Amino acid sequence: MAFLLDFGSRIRANHGARAILLTQKDWVAMFIERNSKVLQEQFLFPQPARPIVRRLLNKWQMQLLAEEHGIPTAATACPASPNDASDFLESAGLPIVMKGADLYVDEPTSTTIIHSRQGLMDELCRREAAGGPLNVVLQEYIPGDVDDVWMCNGYFPSTPGQAVIFTGKKLRQLSATGNASLGICLPNETVAAQTRRFMEAVGYRGCVGIGYRYDRRDGLYKVLDVNPRVSGVFRLFVGTNDMDVVRSCYLYLTGHQLPTTALRPGRKWMLEDHYFFAERSGLRIDHLRIAEWIGSVRGVRESHWFAADDPVPMVMWLRKWFRWRASGVVERMRPRPVRTQQLQISTERETELRQQLDQVRTSEAELRRLLDQTRSALDESEASLQALSQTRAWRVITRWWRLKMVATTRRSPAKELPSQSAR
């Protein structure tokens, strides 16, 4: 606050007028609204009829506001426990979209599409175990592709009936739930009318960007997010006289008459990061053929970084890109150092494995020795059994022979007994 007030006072002293204060960040928009009475001493900025910025940024509060004023929305729940989420799944089904309810209360939650009940339950149980509220909203997944997502940029002044509203749709986006990287201006009276009715009903003033998704199941355009600030893609929406929402805001705040402007259908805008920084930032790349890619960017009238009348941002962006590419090449060529801790762990593990191998070898030698002893004992036992069997057999045979001879002698006493050699 001290920095802003000092900066604003210096600008006012040098130029004799207060500077225009706008932002593209949600938390700065909240900061401006919370401290509006102090900041308006040195700055000009839109001020809603009543505090509304934080409620619009809260996903659950925005849902309640939309339902209150009859704006179509996807089925949404704010579960207080995993059991509540389980009940909502019964009606909404899978996949399901999970968003952070209040992004500035505790651990931020990025918008995620969840495809399994177990994955959702695990995440909610983890949050419940950490203590505090879950701080998430669950939203039904509206089927469709990226071109079913419509965008609306508008500026709502304090004077009724002078709102500037542009509509368009996404052709490509950074991720399944991310910002647009390629967009086109197209008229959509339904989206424009819903935006006007919603913002005027809640008393919002200033620049706003709203996302809608067309639901083919019921033919409704359902609001997804409200960004009560300057949208990151506001230069997609440029009217016939080169008017956009920021210039409209500037003219109104400085006391000028807002000129009449109209949408320029077919105008395209592109974010270069999607095509050049995708590998590093993990952005989603559409696998298009070269001809399809050329066709998709045909008609681009403006890009995020490049402008012929102001090349400095593009030069700085290219400088950053070349540095990234050079650092990647150097990193791949540089031998990767082994950390001392990792080396120590590896050495200890190798020693442990060697000890285990020595133990295995010792056990193997012992087993071989025992096996040899067992074989020798078996051989000796077999020999002993054979010797014993032969001895007993000989004794039986001998006894039988003797008995036989005695019997023969008794029957034939006159016959000469066989000789010793015959026996």
Tab-separated table of C-alpha atoms in Angstrom:
chain	number	residue	atom	x	y	z
A	1	MET	CA	0.000	0.000	0.000
A	2	ALA	CA	2.817	2.418	0.873
A	3	PHE	CA	4.509	1.704	-2.465
A	4	LEU	CA	1.314	2.281	-4.448
A	5	LEU	CA	0.471	5.520	-2.681
A	6	ASP	CA	3.993	6.885	-3.187
A	7	PHE	CA	4.040	5.805	-6.827
A	8	GLY	CA	0.609	7.314	-7.473
A	9	SER	CA	1.523	10.609	-5.822
A	10	ARG	CA	4.631	10.965	-8.001
A	11	ILE	CA	2.624	10.322	-11.165
A	12	ARG	CA	-0.002	12.835	-10.061
A	13	ALA	CA	2.660	15.441	-9.312
A	14	ASN	CA	4.341	14.967	-12.701
A	15	HIS	CA	1.200	14.797	-14.856
A	16	GLY	CA	-1.389	16.690	-12.854
A	17	ALA	CA	-3.883	13.805	-12.855
A	18	ARG	CA	-4.476	10.534	-11.147
A	19	ALA	CA	-3.310	7.341	-12.891
A	20	ILE	CA	-5.681	4.578	-13.999
A	21	LEU	CA	-5.318	1.486	-11.805
A	22	LEU	CA	-6.231	-1.848	-13.455
A	23	THR	CA	-5.063	-5.424	-12.972
A	24	GLN	CA	-5.008	-8.864	-14.566
A	25	LYS	CA	-4.575	-10.655	-11.217
A	26	ASP	CA	-7.419	-11.884	-9.038
A	27	TRP	CA	-5.709	-11.178	-5.735
A	28	VAL	CA	-4.855	-7.616	-6.828
A	29	ALA	CA	-8.506	-7.062	-7.753
A	30	MET	CA	-9.448	-8.126	-4.224
A	31	PHE	CA	-6.758	-5.864	-2.778
A	32	ILE	CA	-8.036	-2.876	-4.735
A	33	GLU	CA	-11.627	-3.443	-3.633
A	34	ARG	CA	-10.639	-3.933	0.009
A	35	ASN	CA	-8.572	-0.717	0.072
A	36	SER	CA	-10.580	1.351	-2.374
A	37	LYS	CA	-11.136	4.293	-0.019
A	38	VAL	CA	-7.390	4.814	0.459
A	39	LEU	CA	-6.332	4.061	-3.113
A	40	GLN	CA	-8.816	6.447	-4.712
A	41	GLU	CA	-6.801	9.342	-3.294
A	42	GLN	CA	-4.081	8.695	-5.893
A	43	PHE	CA	-5.747	6.464	-8.526
A	44	LEU	CA	-8.797	6.183	-10.735
A	45	PHE	CA	-10.334	2.716	-11.008
A	46	PRO	CA	-13.793	1.173	-11.436
A	47	GLN	CA	-15.702	0.727	-8.204
A	48	PRO	CA	-18.658	-1.681	-8.010
A	49	ALA	CA	-21.896	-0.521	-6.485
A	50	ARG	CA	-21.187	-2.830	-3.523
A	51	PRO	CA	-18.323	-5.203	-2.591
A	52	ILE	CA	-18.691	-8.085	-5.011
A	53	VAL	CA	-15.221	-9.025	-6.306
A	54	ARG	CA	-14.406	-11.645	-3.696
A	55	ARG	CA	-17.827	-13.271	-4.007
A	56	LEU	CA	-17.404	-13.557	-7.759
A	57	LEU	CA	-13.938	-15.079	-7.325
A	58	ASN	CA	-15.244	-17.619	-4.826
A	59	LYS	CA	-16.499	-20.507	-6.979
A	60	TRP	CA	-19.277	-21.463	-4.608
A	61	GLN	CA	-20.456	-17.898	-3.952
A	62	MET	CA	-20.444	-17.233	-7.700
A	63	GLN	CA	-22.582	-20.344	-8.190
A	64	LEU	CA	-25.110	-19.092	-5.660
A	65	LEU	CA	-25.194	-15.643	-7.275
A	66	ALA	CA	-25.763	-17.142	-10.722
A	67	GLU	CA	-28.610	-19.327	-9.459
A	68	GLU	CA	-30.136	-16.356	-7.636
A	69	HIS	CA	-30.285	-14.293	-10.830
A	70	GLY	CA	-31.332	-17.085	-13.193
A	71	ILE	CA	-28.017	-17.639	-15.005
A	72	PRO	CA	-27.615	-21.245	-16.210
A	73	THR	CA	-24.857	-23.164	-14.424
A	74	ALA	CA	-23.537	-26.681	-14.237
A	75	ALA	CA	-24.721	-28.762	-11.267
A	76	THR	CA	-22.353	-27.847	-8.433
A	77	ALA	CA	-21.864	-28.867	-4.816
A	78	CYS	CA	-19.669	-27.605	-2.006
A	79	PRO	CA	-19.094	-30.756	0.103
A	80	ALA	CA	-18.329	-30.474	3.787
A	81	SER	CA	-17.140	-34.091	3.959
A	82	PRO	CA	-16.244	-36.992	1.639
A	83	ASN	CA	-19.705	-38.446	2.315
A	84	ASP	CA	-21.316	-35.320	0.838
A	85	ALA	CA	-19.127	-35.708	-2.243
A	86	SER	CA	-20.165	-39.339	-2.560
A	87	ASP	CA	-23.823	-38.330	-2.519
A	88	PHE	CA	-23.211	-35.718	-5.228
A	89	LEU	CA	-21.448	-38.285	-7.402
A	90	GLU	CA	-24.586	-40.401	-7.422
A	91	SER	CA	-26.403	-37.669	-9.350
A	92	ALA	CA	-23.573	-35.978	-11.273
A	93	GLY	CA	-21.613	-39.075	-12.296
A	94	LEU	CA	-18.062	-39.257	-13.582
A	95	PRO	CA	-15.890	-37.571	-14.720
A	96	ILE	CA	-16.262	-34.646	-12.375
A	97	VAL	CA	-14.549	-31.254	-12.149
A	98	MET	CA	-12.967	-30.205	-8.851
A	99	LYS	CA	-12.155	-26.550	-8.204
A	100	GLY	CA	-10.934	-24.556	-5.253
A	101	ALA	CA	-13.839	-22.737	-3.602
A	102	ASP	CA	-11.914	-19.823	-2.096
A	103	LEU	CA	-8.458	-19.555	-3.646
A	104	TYR	CA	-7.144	-17.309	-0.875
A	105	VAL	CA	-8.038	-19.219	2.289
A	106	ASP	CA	-5.564	-22.094	2.450
A	107	GLU	CA	-3.872	-24.530	0.077
A	108	PRO	CA	-4.843	-23.510	-3.479
A	109	THR	CA	-6.630	-26.073	-5.611
A	110	SER	CA	-6.220	-25.947	-9.344
A	111	THR	CA	-9.109	-26.948	-11.573
A	112	THR	CA	-8.846	-30.703	-12.153
A	113	ILE	CA	-10.925	-33.256	-14.027
A	114	ILE	CA	-11.242	-36.426	-11.925
A	115	HIS	CA	-12.186	-39.693	-13.616
A	116	SER	CA	-12.494	-42.110	-10.691
A	117	ARG	CA	-14.437	-42.200	-7.443
A	118	GLN	CA	-11.426	-43.544	-5.569
A	119	GLY	CA	-9.223	-40.688	-6.787
A	120	LEU	CA	-11.754	-38.136	-5.564
A	121	MET	CA	-12.217	-39.850	-2.202
A	122	ASP	CA	-8.459	-40.088	-1.653
A	123	GLU	CA	-8.013	-36.360	-2.301
A	124	LEU	CA	-10.901	-35.329	-0.065
A	125	CYS	CA	-9.814	-37.667	2.745
A	126	ARG	CA	-6.326	-36.204	2.567
A	127	ARG	CA	-7.774	-32.713	2.942
A	128	GLU	CA	-10.042	-33.786	5.771
A	129	ALA	CA	-7.117	-35.366	7.635
A	130	ALA	CA	-5.187	-32.084	7.346
A	131	GLY	CA	-7.932	-30.324	9.308
A	132	GLY	CA	-10.097	-27.391	8.371
A	133	PRO	CA	-12.776	-27.224	5.653
A	134	LEU	CA	-12.344	-29.052	2.344
A	135	ASN	CA	-12.597	-25.709	0.476
A	136	VAL	CA	-13.504	-27.304	-2.861
A	137	VAL	CA	-16.483	-27.309	-5.169
A	138	LEU	CA	-17.487	-30.260	-7.329
A	139	GLN	CA	-19.021	-29.519	-10.687
A	140	GLU	CA	-20.613	-31.841	-13.202
A	141	TYR	CA	-18.554	-32.347	-16.336
A	142	ILE	CA	-20.276	-30.906	-19.380
A	143	PRO	CA	-19.281	-33.065	-22.356
A	144	GLY	CA	-17.849	-31.383	-25.413
A	145	ASP	CA	-14.668	-30.111	-27.010
A	146	VAL	CA	-12.688	-26.912	-26.613
A	147	ASP	CA	-14.791	-25.125	-29.229
A	148	ASP	CA	-17.822	-25.483	-26.946
A	149	VAL	CA	-16.198	-22.986	-24.568
A	150	TRP	CA	-17.363	-19.419	-25.152
A	151	MET	CA	-15.731	-16.278	-23.770
A	152	CYS	CA	-17.253	-12.927	-23.030
A	153	ASN	CA	-15.301	-9.734	-22.333
A	154	GLY	CA	-17.104	-6.655	-21.169
A	155	TYR	CA	-16.762	-3.259	-19.572
A	156	PHE	CA	-19.578	-2.092	-17.306
A	157	PRO	CA	-19.516	1.618	-16.425
A	158	SER	CA	-21.523	3.283	-13.696
A	159	THR	CA	-23.929	4.696	-16.267
A	160	PRO	CA	-26.582	2.113	-17.208
A	161	GLY	CA	-26.942	1.148	-20.834
A	162	GLN	CA	-23.364	1.947	-21.899
A	163	ALA	CA	-21.798	-1.455	-21.350
A	164	VAL	CA	-19.350	-2.702	-23.994
A	165	ILE	CA	-19.657	-6.458	-24.552
A	166	PHE	CA	-17.742	-8.763	-26.914
A	167	THR	CA	-18.178	-12.513	-27.408
A	168	GLY	CA	-16.012	-15.231	-28.922
A	169	LYS	CA	-14.951	-18.813	-28.474
A	170	LYS	CA	-11.840	-20.879	-27.900
A	171	LEU	CA	-10.215	-22.753	-30.757
A	172	ARG	CA	-7.360	-24.090	-28.660
A	173	GLN	CA	-6.357	-23.891	-25.009
A	174	LEU	CA	-3.283	-24.475	-22.870
A	175	SER	CA	-4.777	-27.456	-21.038
A	176	ALA	CA	-8.065	-29.259	-20.526
A	177	THR	CA	-9.117	-26.490	-18.135
A	178	GLY	CA	-6.627	-23.767	-19.061
A	179	ASN	CA	-6.579	-20.393	-20.755
A	180	ALA	CA	-7.171	-19.875	-24.448
A	181	SER	CA	-4.127	-19.974	-26.713
A	182	LEU	CA	-6.132	-19.394	-29.894
A	183	GLY	CA	-9.485	-17.638	-29.999
A	184	ILE	CA	-11.883	-16.147	-32.504
A	185	CYS	CA	-14.489	-13.397	-32.247
A	186	LEU	CA	-17.988	-14.639	-33.001
A	187	PRO	CA	-21.368	-13.101	-32.152
A	188	ASN	CA	-23.474	-14.847	-29.518
A	189	GLU	CA	-26.464	-12.856	-28.363
A	190	THR	CA	-27.367	-15.385	-25.654
A	191	VAL	CA	-23.955	-15.178	-23.996
A	192	ALA	CA	-23.923	-11.375	-24.258
A	193	ALA	CA	-27.414	-11.063	-22.774
A	194	GLN	CA	-26.622	-13.411	-19.883
A	195	THR	CA	-23.434	-11.473	-19.106
A	196	ARG	CA	-25.237	-8.138	-19.131
A	197	ARG	CA	-28.043	-9.422	-16.924
A	198	PHE	CA	-25.660	-11.059	-14.465
A	199	MET	CA	-23.214	-8.172	-14.025
A	200	GLU	CA	-25.917	-5.515	-13.786
A	201	ALA	CA	-27.831	-7.598	-11.249
A	202	VAL	CA	-24.859	-7.928	-8.883
A	203	GLY	CA	-23.825	-4.282	-9.355
A	204	TYR	CA	-20.413	-4.983	-10.882
A	205	ARG	CA	-18.425	-2.116	-12.412
A	206	GLY	CA	-15.279	-2.428	-14.504
A	207	CYS	CA	-13.665	-4.926	-16.896
A	208	VAL	CA	-14.708	-8.544	-16.676
A	209	GLY	CA	-14.027	-11.838	-18.444
A	210	ILE	CA	-16.539	-14.691	-18.166
A	211	GLY	CA	-16.282	-18.252	-19.432
A	212	TYR	CA	-19.286	-20.262	-20.596
A	213	ARG	CA	-19.681	-23.804	-21.864
A	214	TYR	CA	-22.361	-24.832	-24.281
A	215	ASP	CA	-24.246	-27.901	-23.065
A	216	ARG	CA	-25.576	-29.819	-26.047
A	217	ARG	CA	-27.788	-31.889	-23.780
A	218	ASP	CA	-30.143	-29.004	-22.984
A	219	GLY	CA	-28.960	-26.230	-25.348
A	220	LEU	CA	-27.884	-23.864	-22.541
A	221	TYR	CA	-24.782	-21.728	-22.172
A	222	LYS	CA	-23.643	-22.383	-18.607
A	223	VAL	CA	-21.344	-20.028	-16.735
A	224	LEU	CA	-18.074	-21.578	-15.551
A	225	ASP	CA	-15.950	-18.746	-14.160
A	226	VAL	CA	-16.177	-15.017	-13.587
A	227	ASN	CA	-12.945	-12.991	-13.595
A	228	PRO	CA	-13.748	-9.495	-12.207
A	229	ARG	CA	-10.669	-7.895	-13.734
A	230	VAL	CA	-8.984	-7.395	-17.093
A	231	SER	CA	-8.942	-10.732	-18.907
A	232	GLY	CA	-5.669	-12.162	-20.186
A	233	VAL	CA	-7.203	-12.451	-23.671
A	234	PHE	CA	-8.841	-9.012	-23.780
A	235	ARG	CA	-6.984	-8.086	-26.994
A	236	LEU	CA	-8.852	-10.810	-28.840
A	237	PHE	CA	-11.935	-8.639	-28.489
A	238	VAL	CA	-11.273	-5.488	-30.498
A	239	GLY	CA	-14.170	-3.584	-32.048
A	240	THR	CA	-14.553	-1.960	-35.433
A	241	ASN	CA	-12.903	1.290	-34.277
A	242	ASP	CA	-10.036	-0.503	-32.451
A	243	MET	CA	-11.859	-0.259	-29.137
A	244	ASP	CA	-11.372	-2.859	-26.434
A	245	VAL	CA	-12.556	-3.042	-22.822
A	246	VAL	CA	-9.427	-1.389	-21.393
A	247	ARG	CA	-9.641	1.600	-23.734
A	248	SER	CA	-13.354	1.886	-22.999
A	249	CYS	CA	-12.592	1.900	-19.284
A	250	TYR	CA	-9.895	4.554	-19.736
A	251	LEU	CA	-12.167	6.842	-21.746
A	252	TYR	CA	-15.021	6.569	-19.273
A	253	LEU	CA	-12.864	7.132	-16.176
A	254	THR	CA	-11.234	10.204	-17.754
A	255	GLY	CA	-14.568	11.782	-18.603
A	256	HIS	CA	-14.703	11.067	-22.353
A	257	GLN	CA	-17.690	9.881	-24.306
A	258	LEU	CA	-17.676	6.183	-25.051
A	259	PRO	CA	-17.719	5.715	-28.837
A	260	THR	CA	-20.024	3.174	-30.401
A	261	THR	CA	-18.219	0.001	-31.432
A	262	ALA	CA	-19.167	-3.379	-32.816
A	263	LEU	CA	-17.743	-6.895	-32.799
A	264	ARG	CA	-15.445	-7.915	-35.651
A	265	PRO	CA	-16.497	-11.503	-36.417
A	266	GLY	CA	-13.667	-13.807	-37.507
A	267	ARG	CA	-10.897	-11.843	-35.789
A	268	LYS	CA	-8.350	-14.241	-34.269
A	269	TRP	CA	-5.818	-13.836	-31.473
A	270	MET	CA	-2.978	-16.196	-30.548
A	271	LEU	CA	-0.756	-16.849	-27.536
A	272	GLU	CA	2.698	-17.874	-28.780
A	273	ASP	CA	3.634	-19.773	-25.610
A	274	HIS	CA	1.399	-22.668	-26.646
A	275	TYR	CA	3.565	-23.396	-29.665
A	276	PHE	CA	7.050	-22.497	-28.469
A	277	PHE	CA	7.115	-23.101	-24.720
A	278	ALA	CA	4.920	-26.193	-24.568
A	279	GLU	CA	7.757	-28.648	-23.881
A	280	ARG	CA	8.977	-26.751	-20.854
A	281	SER	CA	5.715	-25.673	-19.317
A	282	GLY	CA	3.907	-28.972	-19.851
A	283	LEU	CA	1.197	-27.437	-21.991
A	284	ARG	CA	-1.051	-29.592	-24.105
A	285	ILE	CA	-0.142	-29.715	-27.801
A	286	ASP	CA	-2.816	-30.552	-30.338
A	287	HIS	CA	-1.486	-33.108	-32.791
A	288	LEU	CA	-2.436	-31.344	-35.981
A	289	ARG	CA	-1.056	-31.793	-39.434
A	290	ILE	CA	0.926	-28.893	-40.850
A	291	ALA	CA	-1.872	-27.954	-43.231
A	292	GLU	CA	-4.424	-28.057	-40.394
A	293	TRP	CA	-2.184	-25.957	-38.160
A	294	ILE	CA	-1.722	-23.334	-40.881
A	295	GLY	CA	-5.450	-23.293	-41.441
A	296	SER	CA	-6.150	-22.828	-37.733
A	297	VAL	CA	-3.905	-19.766	-37.405
A	298	ARG	CA	-5.012	-18.210	-40.673
A	299	GLY	CA	-6.791	-14.980	-39.870
A	300	VAL	CA	-4.809	-14.209	-36.698
A	301	ARG	CA	-4.832	-10.423	-36.451
A	302	GLU	CA	-2.868	-10.107	-33.233
A	303	SER	CA	-0.669	-12.198	-30.991
A	304	HIS	CA	0.073	-11.844	-27.323
A	305	TRP	CA	3.753	-10.854	-27.636
A	306	PHE	CA	4.408	-9.608	-31.147
A	307	ALA	CA	3.380	-6.161	-32.381
A	308	ALA	CA	5.023	-4.330	-35.295
A	309	ASP	CA	4.659	-0.927	-33.617
A	310	ASP	CA	6.066	-2.167	-30.286
A	311	PRO	CA	8.666	-4.924	-30.814
A	312	VAL	CA	10.271	-4.756	-27.368
A	313	PRO	CA	7.990	-7.342	-25.686
A	314	MET	CA	8.637	-9.802	-28.513
A	315	VAL	CA	12.397	-9.213	-28.295
A	316	MET	CA	12.346	-9.855	-24.552
A	317	TRP	CA	10.194	-12.939	-25.072
A	318	LEU	CA	12.576	-14.306	-27.730
A	319	ARG	CA	15.511	-13.568	-25.436
A	320	LYS	CA	13.865	-15.641	-22.757
A	321	TRP	CA	13.120	-18.413	-25.270
A	322	PHE	CA	16.709	-18.543	-26.587
A	323	ARG	CA	18.072	-18.597	-23.044
A	324	TRP	CA	15.813	-21.517	-22.249
A	325	ARG	CA	16.889	-23.404	-25.375
A	326	ALA	CA	20.583	-22.691	-24.699
A	327	SER	CA	20.298	-23.736	-21.070
A	328	GLY	CA	18.650	-26.960	-22.191
A	329	VAL	CA	21.481	-27.745	-24.630
A	330	VAL	CA	24.147	-26.969	-22.023
A	331	GLU	CA	22.327	-29.051	-19.440
A	332	ARG	CA	22.172	-32.045	-21.767
A	333	MET	CA	25.890	-31.731	-22.658
A	334	ARG	CA	27.039	-31.289	-19.067
A	335	PRO	CA	27.908	-34.497	-17.192
A	336	ARG	CA	25.515	-34.880	-14.352
A	337	PRO	CA	27.340	-34.722	-11.002
A	338	VAL	CA	26.627	-37.431	-8.509
A	339	ARG	CA	25.611	-36.077	-5.170
A	340	THR	CA	27.703	-37.134	-2.177
A	341	GLN	CA	24.666	-38.443	-0.349
A	342	GLN	CA	23.549	-40.448	-3.368
A	343	LEU	CA	27.094	-41.826	-3.806
A	344	GLN	CA	27.258	-42.814	-0.148
A	345	ILE	CA	23.893	-44.555	-0.360
A	346	SER	CA	24.989	-46.335	-3.538
A	347	THR	CA	28.250	-47.488	-1.906
A	348	GLU	CA	26.470	-48.740	1.185
A	349	ARG	CA	23.982	-50.587	-0.955
A	350	GLU	CA	26.777	-52.180	-3.012
A	351	THR	CA	28.561	-53.317	0.166
A	352	GLU	CA	25.352	-54.781	1.504
A	353	LEU	CA	24.747	-56.678	-1.729
A	354	ARG	CA	28.310	-58.033	-1.738
A	355	GLN	CA	27.877	-59.282	1.818
A	356	GLN	CA	24.638	-60.983	0.856
A	357	LEU	CA	26.375	-62.586	-2.139
A	358	ASP	CA	29.191	-63.905	0.074
A	359	GLN	CA	26.638	-65.381	2.455
A	360	VAL	CA	24.892	-67.092	-0.447
A	361	ARG	CA	28.172	-68.530	-1.678
A	362	THR	CA	29.057	-69.799	1.819
A	363	SER	CA	25.641	-71.388	2.167
A	364	GLU	CA	26.054	-73.024	-1.236
A	365	ALA	CA	29.419	-74.572	-0.244
A	366	GLU	CA	27.966	-75.828	3.026
A	367	LEU	CA	25.046	-77.376	1.174
A	368	ARG	CA	27.406	-79.097	-1.251
A	369	ARG	CA	29.456	-80.524	1.663
A	370	LEU	CA	26.326	-81.782	3.384
A	371	LEU	CA	25.141	-83.311	0.126
A	372	ASP	CA	28.428	-85.189	-0.325
A	373	GLN	CA	28.245	-86.474	3.250
A	374	THR	CA	24.672	-87.600	2.683
A	375	ARG	CA	25.637	-89.432	-0.494
A	376	SER	CA	28.557	-91.199	1.285
A	377	ALA	CA	26.296	-92.222	4.144
A	378	LEU	CA	23.727	-93.573	1.692
A	379	ASP	CA	26.393	-95.580	-0.146
A	380	GLU	CA	27.644	-97.052	3.122
A	381	SER	CA	24.135	-97.892	4.228
A	382	GLU	CA	23.396	-99.575	0.911
A	383	ALA	CA	26.569	-101.651	1.144
A	384	SER	CA	25.792	-102.620	4.714
A	385	LEU	CA	22.284	-103.633	3.793
A	386	GLN	CA	23.532	-105.684	0.868
A	387	ALA	CA	26.141	-107.387	3.108
A	388	LEU	CA	23.550	-108.020	5.763
A	389	SER	CA	21.099	-109.365	3.226
A	390	GLN	CA	23.692	-111.682	1.755
A	391	THR	CA	24.688	-112.941	5.216
A	392	ARG	CA	21.171	-113.702	6.315
A	393	ALA	CA	20.364	-115.324	2.986
A	394	TRP	CA	23.396	-117.534	3.173
A	395	ARG	CA	22.478	-118.552	6.702
A	396	VAL	CA	18.933	-119.410	5.651
A	397	ILE	CA	20.112	-121.345	2.622
A	398	THR	CA	22.702	-123.179	4.677
A	399	ARG	CA	20.181	-124.090	7.348
A	400	TRP	CA	17.657	-125.195	4.755
A	401	TRP	CA	20.299	-127.348	3.075
A	402	ARG	CA	21.255	-128.937	6.334
A	403	LEU	CA	17.673	-129.751	7.193
A	404	LYS	CA	17.153	-131.150	3.743
A	405	MET	CA	20.238	-133.327	4.052
A	406	VAL	CA	19.128	-134.605	7.450
A	407	ALA	CA	15.766	-135.545	6.060
A	408	THR	CA	17.347	-137.295	3.115
A	409	THR	CA	19.681	-139.217	5.356
A	410	ARG	CA	16.816	-140.456	7.457
A	411	ARG	CA	14.969	-141.730	4.386
A	412	SER	CA	18.101	-143.378	2.873
A	413	PRO	CA	20.456	-144.468	5.609
A	414	ALA	CA	22.484	-146.708	3.309
A	415	LYS	CA	23.193	-143.951	0.715
A	416	GLU	CA	26.565	-142.389	0.984
A	417	LEU	CA	26.559	-138.811	2.058
A	418	PRO	CA	27.918	-136.279	-0.431
A	419	SER	CA	31.432	-135.204	-0.062
A	420	GLN	CA	32.456	-131.963	1.525
A	421	SER	CA	33.398	-130.531	-1.860
A	422	ALA	CA	29.939	-131.379	-3.271
A	423	ARG	CA	28.318	-129.667	-0.355
